CSV table of C-alpha atoms in Angstrom, one decimal:
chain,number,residue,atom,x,y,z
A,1,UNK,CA,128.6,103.5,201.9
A,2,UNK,CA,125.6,103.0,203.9
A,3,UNK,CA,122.7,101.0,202.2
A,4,UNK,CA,120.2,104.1,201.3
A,5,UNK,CA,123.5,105.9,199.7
A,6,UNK,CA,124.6,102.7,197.8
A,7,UNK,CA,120.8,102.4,196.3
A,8,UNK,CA,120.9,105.9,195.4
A,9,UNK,CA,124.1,105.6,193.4
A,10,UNK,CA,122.5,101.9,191.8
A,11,UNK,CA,120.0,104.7,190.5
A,12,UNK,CA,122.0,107.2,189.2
A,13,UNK,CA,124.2,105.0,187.6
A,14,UNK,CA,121.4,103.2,186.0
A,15,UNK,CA,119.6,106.0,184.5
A,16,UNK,CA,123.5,107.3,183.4
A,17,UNK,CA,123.8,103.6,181.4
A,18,UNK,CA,120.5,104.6,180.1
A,19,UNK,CA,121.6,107.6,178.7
A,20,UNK,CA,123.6,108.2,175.4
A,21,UNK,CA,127.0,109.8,175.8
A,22,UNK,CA,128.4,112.6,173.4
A,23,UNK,CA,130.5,110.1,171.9
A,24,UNK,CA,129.7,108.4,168.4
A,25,UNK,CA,130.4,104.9,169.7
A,26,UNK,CA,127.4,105.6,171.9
A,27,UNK,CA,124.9,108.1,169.6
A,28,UNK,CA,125.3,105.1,166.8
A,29,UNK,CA,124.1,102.2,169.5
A,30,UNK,CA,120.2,103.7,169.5
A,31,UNK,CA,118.0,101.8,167.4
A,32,UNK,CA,116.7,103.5,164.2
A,33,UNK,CA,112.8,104.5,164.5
A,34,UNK,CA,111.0,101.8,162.6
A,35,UNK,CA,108.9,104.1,161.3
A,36,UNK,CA,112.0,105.4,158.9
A,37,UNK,CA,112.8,102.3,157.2
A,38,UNK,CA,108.7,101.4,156.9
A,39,UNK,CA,108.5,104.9,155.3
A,40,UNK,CA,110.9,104.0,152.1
A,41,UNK,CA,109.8,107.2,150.2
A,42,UNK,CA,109.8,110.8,151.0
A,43,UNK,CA,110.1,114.8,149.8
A,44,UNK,CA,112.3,117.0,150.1
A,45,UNK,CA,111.9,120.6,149.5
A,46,UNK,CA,114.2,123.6,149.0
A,47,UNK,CA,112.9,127.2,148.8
A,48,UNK,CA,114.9,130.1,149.6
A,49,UNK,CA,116.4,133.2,148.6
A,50,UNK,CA,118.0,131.2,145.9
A,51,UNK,CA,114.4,130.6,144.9
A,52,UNK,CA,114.2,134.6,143.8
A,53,UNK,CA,116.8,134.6,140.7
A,54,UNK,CA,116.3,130.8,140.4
A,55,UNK,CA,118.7,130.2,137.9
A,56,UNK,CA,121.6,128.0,137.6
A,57,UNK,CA,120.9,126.2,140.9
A,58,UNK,CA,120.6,126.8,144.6
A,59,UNK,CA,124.2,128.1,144.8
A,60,UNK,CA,123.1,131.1,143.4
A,61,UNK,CA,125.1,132.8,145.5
A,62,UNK,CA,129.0,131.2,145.2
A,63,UNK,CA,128.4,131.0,141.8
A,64,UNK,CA,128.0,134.6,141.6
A,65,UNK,CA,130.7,135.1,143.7
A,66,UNK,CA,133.1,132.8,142.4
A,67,UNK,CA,132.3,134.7,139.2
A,68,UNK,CA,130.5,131.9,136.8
A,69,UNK,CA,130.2,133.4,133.7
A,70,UNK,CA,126.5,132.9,133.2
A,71,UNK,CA,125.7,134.4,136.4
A,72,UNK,CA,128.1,137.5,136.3
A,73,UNK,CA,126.3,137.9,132.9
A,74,UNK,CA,122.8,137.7,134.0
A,75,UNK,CA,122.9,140.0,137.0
A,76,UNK,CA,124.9,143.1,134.9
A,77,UNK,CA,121.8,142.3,132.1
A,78,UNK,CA,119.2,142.2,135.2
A,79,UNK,CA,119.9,143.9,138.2
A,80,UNK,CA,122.0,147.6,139.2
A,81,UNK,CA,125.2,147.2,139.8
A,82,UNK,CA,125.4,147.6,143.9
A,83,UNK,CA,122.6,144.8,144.3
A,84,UNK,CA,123.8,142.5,146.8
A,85,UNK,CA,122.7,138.6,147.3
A,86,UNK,CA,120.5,139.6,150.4
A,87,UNK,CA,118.7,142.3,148.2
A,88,UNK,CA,116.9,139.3,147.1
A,89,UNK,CA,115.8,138.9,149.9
A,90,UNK,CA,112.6,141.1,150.0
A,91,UNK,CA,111.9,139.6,146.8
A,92,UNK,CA,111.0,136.3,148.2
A,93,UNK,CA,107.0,136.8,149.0
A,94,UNK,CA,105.6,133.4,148.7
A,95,UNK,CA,102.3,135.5,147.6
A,96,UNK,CA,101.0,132.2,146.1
A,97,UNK,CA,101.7,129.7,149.4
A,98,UNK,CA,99.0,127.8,150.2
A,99,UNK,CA,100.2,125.0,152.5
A,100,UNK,CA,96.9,123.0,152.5
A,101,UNK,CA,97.8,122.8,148.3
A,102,UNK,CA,100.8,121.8,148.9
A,103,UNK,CA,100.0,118.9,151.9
A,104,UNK,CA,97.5,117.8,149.3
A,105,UNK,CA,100.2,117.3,146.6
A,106,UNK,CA,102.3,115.6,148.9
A,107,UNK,CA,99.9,113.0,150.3
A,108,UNK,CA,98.9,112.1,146.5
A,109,UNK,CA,102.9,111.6,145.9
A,110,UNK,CA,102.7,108.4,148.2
A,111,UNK,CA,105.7,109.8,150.2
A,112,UNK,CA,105.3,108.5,153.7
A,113,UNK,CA,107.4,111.6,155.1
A,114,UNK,CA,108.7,115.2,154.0
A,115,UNK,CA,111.9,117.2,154.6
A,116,UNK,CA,111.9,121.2,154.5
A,117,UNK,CA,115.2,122.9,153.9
A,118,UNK,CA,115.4,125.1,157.1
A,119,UNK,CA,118.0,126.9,156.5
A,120,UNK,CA,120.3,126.5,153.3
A,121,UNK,CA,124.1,126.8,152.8
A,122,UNK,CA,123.0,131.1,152.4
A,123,UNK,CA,121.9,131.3,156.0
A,124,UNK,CA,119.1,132.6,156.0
A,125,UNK,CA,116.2,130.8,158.2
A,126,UNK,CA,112.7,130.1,156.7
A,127,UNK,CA,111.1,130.4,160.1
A,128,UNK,CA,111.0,133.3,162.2
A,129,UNK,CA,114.3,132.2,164.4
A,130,UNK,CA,115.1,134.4,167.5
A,131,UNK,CA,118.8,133.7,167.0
A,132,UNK,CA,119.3,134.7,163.1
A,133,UNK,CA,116.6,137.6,163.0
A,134,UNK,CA,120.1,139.7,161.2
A,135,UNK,CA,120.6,136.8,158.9
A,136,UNK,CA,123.8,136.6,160.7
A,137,UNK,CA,124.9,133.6,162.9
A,138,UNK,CA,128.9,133.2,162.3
A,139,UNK,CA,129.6,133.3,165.9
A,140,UNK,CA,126.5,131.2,167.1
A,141,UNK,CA,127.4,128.7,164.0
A,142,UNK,CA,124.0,126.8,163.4
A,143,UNK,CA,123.3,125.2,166.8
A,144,UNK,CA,121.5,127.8,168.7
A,145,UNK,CA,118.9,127.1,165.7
A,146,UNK,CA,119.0,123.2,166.0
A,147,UNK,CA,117.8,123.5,169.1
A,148,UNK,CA,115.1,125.8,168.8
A,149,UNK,CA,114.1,124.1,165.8
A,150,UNK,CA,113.2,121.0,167.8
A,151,UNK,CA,111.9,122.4,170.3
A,152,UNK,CA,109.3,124.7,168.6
A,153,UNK,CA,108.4,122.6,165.5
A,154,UNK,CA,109.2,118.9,166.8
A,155,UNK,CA,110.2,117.4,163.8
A,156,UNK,CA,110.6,113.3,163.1
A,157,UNK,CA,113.8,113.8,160.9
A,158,UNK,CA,116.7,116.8,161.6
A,159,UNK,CA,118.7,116.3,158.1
A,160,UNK,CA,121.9,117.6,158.5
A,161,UNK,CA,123.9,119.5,155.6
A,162,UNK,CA,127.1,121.2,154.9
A,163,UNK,CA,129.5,118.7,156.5
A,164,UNK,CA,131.9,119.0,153.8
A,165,UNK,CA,132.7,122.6,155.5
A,166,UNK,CA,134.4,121.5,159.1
A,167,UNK,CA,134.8,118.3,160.9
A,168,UNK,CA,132.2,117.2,163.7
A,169,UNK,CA,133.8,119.0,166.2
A,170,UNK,CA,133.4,122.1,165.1
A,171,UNK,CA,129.8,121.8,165.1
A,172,UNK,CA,129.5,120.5,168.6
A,173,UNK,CA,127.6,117.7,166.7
A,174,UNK,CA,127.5,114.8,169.3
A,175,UNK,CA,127.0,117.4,172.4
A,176,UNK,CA,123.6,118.3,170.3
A,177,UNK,CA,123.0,114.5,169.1
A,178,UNK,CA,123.3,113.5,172.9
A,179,UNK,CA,120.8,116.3,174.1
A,180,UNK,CA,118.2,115.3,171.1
A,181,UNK,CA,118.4,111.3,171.7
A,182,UNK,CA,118.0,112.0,175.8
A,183,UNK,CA,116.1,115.4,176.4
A,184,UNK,CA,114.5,116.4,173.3
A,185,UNK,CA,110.9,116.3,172.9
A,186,UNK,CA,111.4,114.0,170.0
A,187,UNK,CA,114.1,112.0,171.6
A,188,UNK,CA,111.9,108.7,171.6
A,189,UNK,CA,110.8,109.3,167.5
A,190,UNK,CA,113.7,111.4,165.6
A,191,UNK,CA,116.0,110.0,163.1
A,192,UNK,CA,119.4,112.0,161.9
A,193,UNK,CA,121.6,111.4,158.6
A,194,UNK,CA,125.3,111.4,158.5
A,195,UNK,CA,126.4,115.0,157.5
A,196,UNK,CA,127.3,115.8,161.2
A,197,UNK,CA,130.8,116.8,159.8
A,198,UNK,CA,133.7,116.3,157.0
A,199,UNK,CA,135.0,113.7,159.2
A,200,UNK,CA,132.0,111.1,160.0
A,201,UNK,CA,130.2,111.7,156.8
A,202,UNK,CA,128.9,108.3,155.4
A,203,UNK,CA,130.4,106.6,158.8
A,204,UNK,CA,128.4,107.9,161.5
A,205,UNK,CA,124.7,109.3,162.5
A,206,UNK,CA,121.3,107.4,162.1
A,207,UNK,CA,121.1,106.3,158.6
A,208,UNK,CA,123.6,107.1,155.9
A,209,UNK,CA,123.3,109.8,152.8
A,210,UNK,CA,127.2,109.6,152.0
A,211,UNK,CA,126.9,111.9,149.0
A,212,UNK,CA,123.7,113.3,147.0
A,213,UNK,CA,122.7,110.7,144.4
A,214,UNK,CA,124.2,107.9,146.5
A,215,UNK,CA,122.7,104.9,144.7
A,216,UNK,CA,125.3,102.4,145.1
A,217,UNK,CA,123.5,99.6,143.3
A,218,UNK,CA,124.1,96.7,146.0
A,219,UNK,CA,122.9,95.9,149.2
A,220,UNK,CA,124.7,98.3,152.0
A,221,UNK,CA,124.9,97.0,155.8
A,222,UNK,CA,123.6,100.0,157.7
A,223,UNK,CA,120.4,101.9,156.9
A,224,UNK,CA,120.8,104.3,154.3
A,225,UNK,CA,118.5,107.0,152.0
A,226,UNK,CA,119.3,108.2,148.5
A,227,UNK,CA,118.4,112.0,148.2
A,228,UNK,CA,118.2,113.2,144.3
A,229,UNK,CA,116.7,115.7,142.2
A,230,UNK,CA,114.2,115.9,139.8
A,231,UNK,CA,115.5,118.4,138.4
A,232,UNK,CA,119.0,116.8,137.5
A,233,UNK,CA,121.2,119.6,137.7
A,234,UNK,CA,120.0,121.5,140.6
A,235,UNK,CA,117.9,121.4,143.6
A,236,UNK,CA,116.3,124.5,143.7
A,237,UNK,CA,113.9,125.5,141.1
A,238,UNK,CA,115.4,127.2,138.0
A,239,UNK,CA,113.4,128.9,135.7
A,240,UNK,CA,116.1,128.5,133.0
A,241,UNK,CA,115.5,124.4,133.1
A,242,UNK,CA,114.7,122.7,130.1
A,243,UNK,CA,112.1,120.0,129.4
A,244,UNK,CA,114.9,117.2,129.4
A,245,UNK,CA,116.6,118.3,132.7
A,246,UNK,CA,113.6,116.2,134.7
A,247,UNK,CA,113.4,112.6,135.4
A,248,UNK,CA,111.1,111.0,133.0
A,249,UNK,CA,109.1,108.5,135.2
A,250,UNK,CA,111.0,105.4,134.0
A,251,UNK,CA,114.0,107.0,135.5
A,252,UNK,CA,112.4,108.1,138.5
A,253,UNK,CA,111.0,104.7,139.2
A,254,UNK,CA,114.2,102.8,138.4
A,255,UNK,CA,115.6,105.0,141.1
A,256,UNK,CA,113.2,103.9,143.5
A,257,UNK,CA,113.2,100.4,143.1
A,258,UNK,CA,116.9,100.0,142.5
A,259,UNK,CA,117.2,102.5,146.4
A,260,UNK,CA,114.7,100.3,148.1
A,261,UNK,CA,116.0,97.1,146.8
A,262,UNK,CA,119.1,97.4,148.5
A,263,UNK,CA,117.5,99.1,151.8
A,264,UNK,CA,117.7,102.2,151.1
A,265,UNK,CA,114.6,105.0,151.4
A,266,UNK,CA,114.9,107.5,148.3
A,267,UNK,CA,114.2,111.4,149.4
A,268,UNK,CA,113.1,112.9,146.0
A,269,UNK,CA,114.0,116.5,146.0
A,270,UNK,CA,111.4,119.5,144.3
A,271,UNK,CA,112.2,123.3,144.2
A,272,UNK,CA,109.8,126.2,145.2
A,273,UNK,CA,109.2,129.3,143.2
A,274,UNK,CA,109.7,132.4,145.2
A,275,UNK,CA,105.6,133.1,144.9
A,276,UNK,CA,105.5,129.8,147.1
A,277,UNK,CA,104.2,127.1,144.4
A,278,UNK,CA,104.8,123.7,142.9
A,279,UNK,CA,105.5,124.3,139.0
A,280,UNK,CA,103.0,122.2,137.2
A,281,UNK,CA,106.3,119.8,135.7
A,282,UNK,CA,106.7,118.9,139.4
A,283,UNK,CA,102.7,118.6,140.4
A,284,UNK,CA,102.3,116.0,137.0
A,285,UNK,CA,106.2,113.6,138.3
A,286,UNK,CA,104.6,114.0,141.4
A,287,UNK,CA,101.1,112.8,140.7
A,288,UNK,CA,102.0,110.1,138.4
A,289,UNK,CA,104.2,108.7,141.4
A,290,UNK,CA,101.3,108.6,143.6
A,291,UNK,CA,99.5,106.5,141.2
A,292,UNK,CA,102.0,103.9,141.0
A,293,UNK,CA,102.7,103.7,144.3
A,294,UNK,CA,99.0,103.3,144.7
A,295,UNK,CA,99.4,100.5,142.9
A,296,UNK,CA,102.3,98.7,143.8
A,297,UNK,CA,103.1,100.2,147.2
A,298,UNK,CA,102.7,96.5,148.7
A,299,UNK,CA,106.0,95.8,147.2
A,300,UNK,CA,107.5,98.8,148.4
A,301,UNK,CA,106.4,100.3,152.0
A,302,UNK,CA,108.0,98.1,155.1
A,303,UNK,CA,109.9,96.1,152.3
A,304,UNK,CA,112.5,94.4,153.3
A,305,UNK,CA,115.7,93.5,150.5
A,306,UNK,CA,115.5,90.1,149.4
A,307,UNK,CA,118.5,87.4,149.3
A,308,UNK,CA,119.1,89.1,145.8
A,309,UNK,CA,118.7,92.2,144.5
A,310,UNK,CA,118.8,92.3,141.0
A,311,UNK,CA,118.1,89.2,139.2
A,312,UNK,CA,121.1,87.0,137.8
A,313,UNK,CA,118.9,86.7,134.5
A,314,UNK,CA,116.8,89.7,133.6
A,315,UNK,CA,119.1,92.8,135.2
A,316,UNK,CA,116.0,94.6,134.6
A,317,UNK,CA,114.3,93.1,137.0
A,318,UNK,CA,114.9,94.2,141.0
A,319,UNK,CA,113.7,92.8,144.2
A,320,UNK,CA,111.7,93.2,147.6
A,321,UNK,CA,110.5,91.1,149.8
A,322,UNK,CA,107.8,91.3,152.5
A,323,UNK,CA,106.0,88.7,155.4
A,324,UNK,CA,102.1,89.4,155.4
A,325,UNK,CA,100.0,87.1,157.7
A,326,UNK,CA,103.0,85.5,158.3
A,327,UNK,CA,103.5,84.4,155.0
A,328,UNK,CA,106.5,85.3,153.0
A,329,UNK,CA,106.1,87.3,149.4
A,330,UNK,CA,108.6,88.1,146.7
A,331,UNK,CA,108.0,91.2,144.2
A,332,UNK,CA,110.1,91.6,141.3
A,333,UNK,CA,110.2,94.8,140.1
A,334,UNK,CA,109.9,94.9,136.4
A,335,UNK,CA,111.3,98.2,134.8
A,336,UNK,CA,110.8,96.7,131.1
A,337,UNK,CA,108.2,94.4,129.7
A,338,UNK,CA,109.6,91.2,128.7
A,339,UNK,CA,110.2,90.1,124.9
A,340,UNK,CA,107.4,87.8,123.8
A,341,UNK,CA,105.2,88.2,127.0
A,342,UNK,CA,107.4,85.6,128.8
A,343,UNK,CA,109.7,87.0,131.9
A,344,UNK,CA,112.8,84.5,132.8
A,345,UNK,CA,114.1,84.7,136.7
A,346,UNK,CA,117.1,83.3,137.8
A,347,UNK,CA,116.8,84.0,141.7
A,348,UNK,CA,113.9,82.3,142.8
A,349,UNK,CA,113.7,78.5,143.2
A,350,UNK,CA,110.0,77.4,142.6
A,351,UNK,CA,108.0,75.0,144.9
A,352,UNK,CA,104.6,73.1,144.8
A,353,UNK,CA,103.2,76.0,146.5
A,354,UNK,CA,104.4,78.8,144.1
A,355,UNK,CA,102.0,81.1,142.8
A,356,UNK,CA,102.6,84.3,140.9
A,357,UNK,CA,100.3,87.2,140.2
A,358,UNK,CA,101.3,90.9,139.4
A,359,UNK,CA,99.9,94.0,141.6
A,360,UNK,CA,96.9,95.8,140.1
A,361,UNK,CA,95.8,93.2,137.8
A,362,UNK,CA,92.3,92.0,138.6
A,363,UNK,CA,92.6,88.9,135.8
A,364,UNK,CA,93.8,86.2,138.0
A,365,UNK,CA,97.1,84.5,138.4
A,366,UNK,CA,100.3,83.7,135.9
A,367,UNK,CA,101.2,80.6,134.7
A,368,UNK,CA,104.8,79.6,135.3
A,369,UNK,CA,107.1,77.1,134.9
A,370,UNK,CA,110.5,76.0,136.1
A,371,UNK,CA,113.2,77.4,133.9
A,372,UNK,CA,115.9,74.5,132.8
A,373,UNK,CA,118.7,76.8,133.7
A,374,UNK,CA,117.3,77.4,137.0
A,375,UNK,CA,114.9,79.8,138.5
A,376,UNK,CA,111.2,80.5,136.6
A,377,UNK,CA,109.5,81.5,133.6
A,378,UNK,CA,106.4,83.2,134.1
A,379,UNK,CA,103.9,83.6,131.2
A,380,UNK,CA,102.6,87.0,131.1
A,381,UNK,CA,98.6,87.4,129.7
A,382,UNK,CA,97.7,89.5,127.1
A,383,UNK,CA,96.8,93.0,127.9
A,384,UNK,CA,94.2,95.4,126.8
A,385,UNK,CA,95.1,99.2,127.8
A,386,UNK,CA,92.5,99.2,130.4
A,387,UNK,CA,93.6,96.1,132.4
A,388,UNK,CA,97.7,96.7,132.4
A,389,UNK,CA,98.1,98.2,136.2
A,390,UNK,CA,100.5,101.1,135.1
A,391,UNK,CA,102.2,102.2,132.1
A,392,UNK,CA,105.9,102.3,133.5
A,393,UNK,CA,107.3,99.8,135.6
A,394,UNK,CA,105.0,96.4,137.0
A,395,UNK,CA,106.0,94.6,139.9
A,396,UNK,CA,105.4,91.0,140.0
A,397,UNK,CA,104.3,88.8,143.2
A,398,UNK,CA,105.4,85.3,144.6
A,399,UNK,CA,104.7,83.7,146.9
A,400,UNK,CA,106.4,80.0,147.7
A,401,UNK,CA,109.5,80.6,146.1
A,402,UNK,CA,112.8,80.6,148.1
């Protein structure tokens, strides 16, 4: 091999080491976008044709099938008896959407980044895809839309469902993980779950979901996101819900503080009307997030977990940690006042230096003291209505404790 032919190959074979191979060994060496784990909250939305009867839940349509009785019930009440699940179709008219409302609502939620069911277990696309324009893509199976997806609308995150259905190979996963890590126009930004098949779920892809609700309560060793419902029993919006079906905020926010103390990111999961709108239940959860994470965001966004999670003490209490000018904080989150004002840690160790304050409260710092059994007592001021930060959940700051 002559020396130009030898430098050529030193090329090619550098830019092929470069390069991730259609292989899970290799798609799970990239790094995970910083940006992801920074993010710690986000949205997800389903609307589709589900969203037209919008009762029961998103599966709508197996129910029916599968013959649940409160479904077969509803449609001989409702509907003539040829109708057909894509008869709904026409129904869905979105009359109401107004995306600037709902960008608004989202950026008020705190949630650093948004996921938009494409296409749900139904088939049927929410964009105007030249590949399922007959809401019929058995043969194609759901790549030919993968692709055009990313390359029309660029997204930061392509979520993957329905891996319970085949294994990995079926889907050509890695051959389309390869292509978006290399050649994509996102390949230097994306992130991807794990639900890239039956076989690698909650084992391979960029960060984990393993199943929905997956809050396993301790710190996990690979990135990892918790996506739940507000509405507890189903995803898409039902108009048949009741009052106590939704997350109260102390819920939602033990969710989130319990997800991100253990290095997850929580994706918090709304359903659309078939007009196209937010239902006011979801506009006031989603409000009243925003305004604590106003508040105590600094505890939450670019968190890192601490050395412990929840405290050995107070089990109510969970932790974060973060460097800011190169110093080191602590934040306890607090999802209950404690008895008699005074709040007993068992995981820090106090210094000379330690000093302890709680986000949103403009009335200086607390006084503390060591605890005799180990860890700290922290003295917690009187509060009048208008000086408390939030009403739900309070996170607490420190700073030179170990």
């Amino acid at each position: 091999m002559g020396n130009n032919e030898e430098e050529i190959f030193n090329q090619i074979r550098q830019v092929t080491l470069g390069r991730y191979e259609p292989n899970w060994e290799s798609i799970d060496s990239r790094p995970l976008p910083a940006w992801f784990d920074e993010s710690k909250v986000g949205i997800l939305i389903h609307w589709g044709v589900f969203s037209v009867p919008s009762i029961l839940s998103e599966w709508f349509w197996y129910q029916w099938e599968t013959k649940t009785p409160l479904l077969v019930d509803f449609m001989k009440n409702n509907y003539r008896q040829d109708w057909t699940y894509p008869d709904f179709a026409n129904q869905l008219t979105a009359e109401f959407f107004d995306a600037e409302e709902w960008a608004s609502l989202l950026n008020i939620s705190g949630a650093k980044y948004v996921v938009m069911v494409g296409k749900h277990h139904e088939g049927f696309t929410m964009w105007p895809s030249n590949y399922s324009w007959n809401w019929n893509a058995m043969d194609a199976k759901t790549m030919p839309e993968l692709y055009e997806l990313v390359n029309k609308y660029k997204p930061d995150i392509v979520w993957s469902d329905g891996s319970h259905a085949a294994d990995d190979w079926y889907w050509n996963a890695t051959t389309f993980l390869s292509w978006l890590y290399n050649d994509s126009p996102v390949k230097d930004t994306v992130v991807v779950n794990d639900r890239w098949g039956i076989n690698v779920n909650c084992i391979h892809g960029g960060f984990l979901n393993c199943g929905d609700r997956f809050n396993p309560k301790v710190l996990q060793k690979r990135k990892w996101e918790n996506v739940m419902t507000l509405d507890k029993y189903s995803a898409g919006y039902r108009r048949n819900a009741k009052l106590e079906d939704y997350f109260t905020m102390i819920e939602l926010l033990t969710e989130v503080a319990q997800t991100v103390s253990c290095g997850g990111n929580i994706l918090i999961n709304i359903g659309i009307t078939k007009e196209g709108t937010v239902v006011p239940i979801y506009q006031d959860i989603l409000t009243k997030l925003g305004k604590w994470l106003t508040v105590n965001g600094e505890g939450i966004y670019s968190s890192k977990p601490w050395t412990t999670q929840n405290d050995t003490i107070s089990n109510y209490v969970w932790y974060t940690s973060k460097v800011i000018n190169n110093q080191p904080f602590v934040y306890a989150i607090m999802l209950e006042w404690p008895k008699n004002n005074t709040l007993i840690l068992g995981a820090p160790k106090t210094s000379s230096t330690t000093v302890v304050s709680m986000l949103g409260y403009t009335g200086g710092n607390f006084s503390w003291k060591p605890n005799p059994a180990g860890g700290i007592q922290i003295m917690l001021p009187s509060m009048n209505v208008n000086e408390i930060p939030c009403n739900d959940v309070w996170v607490i700051k420190m700073q030179g404790v170990d």
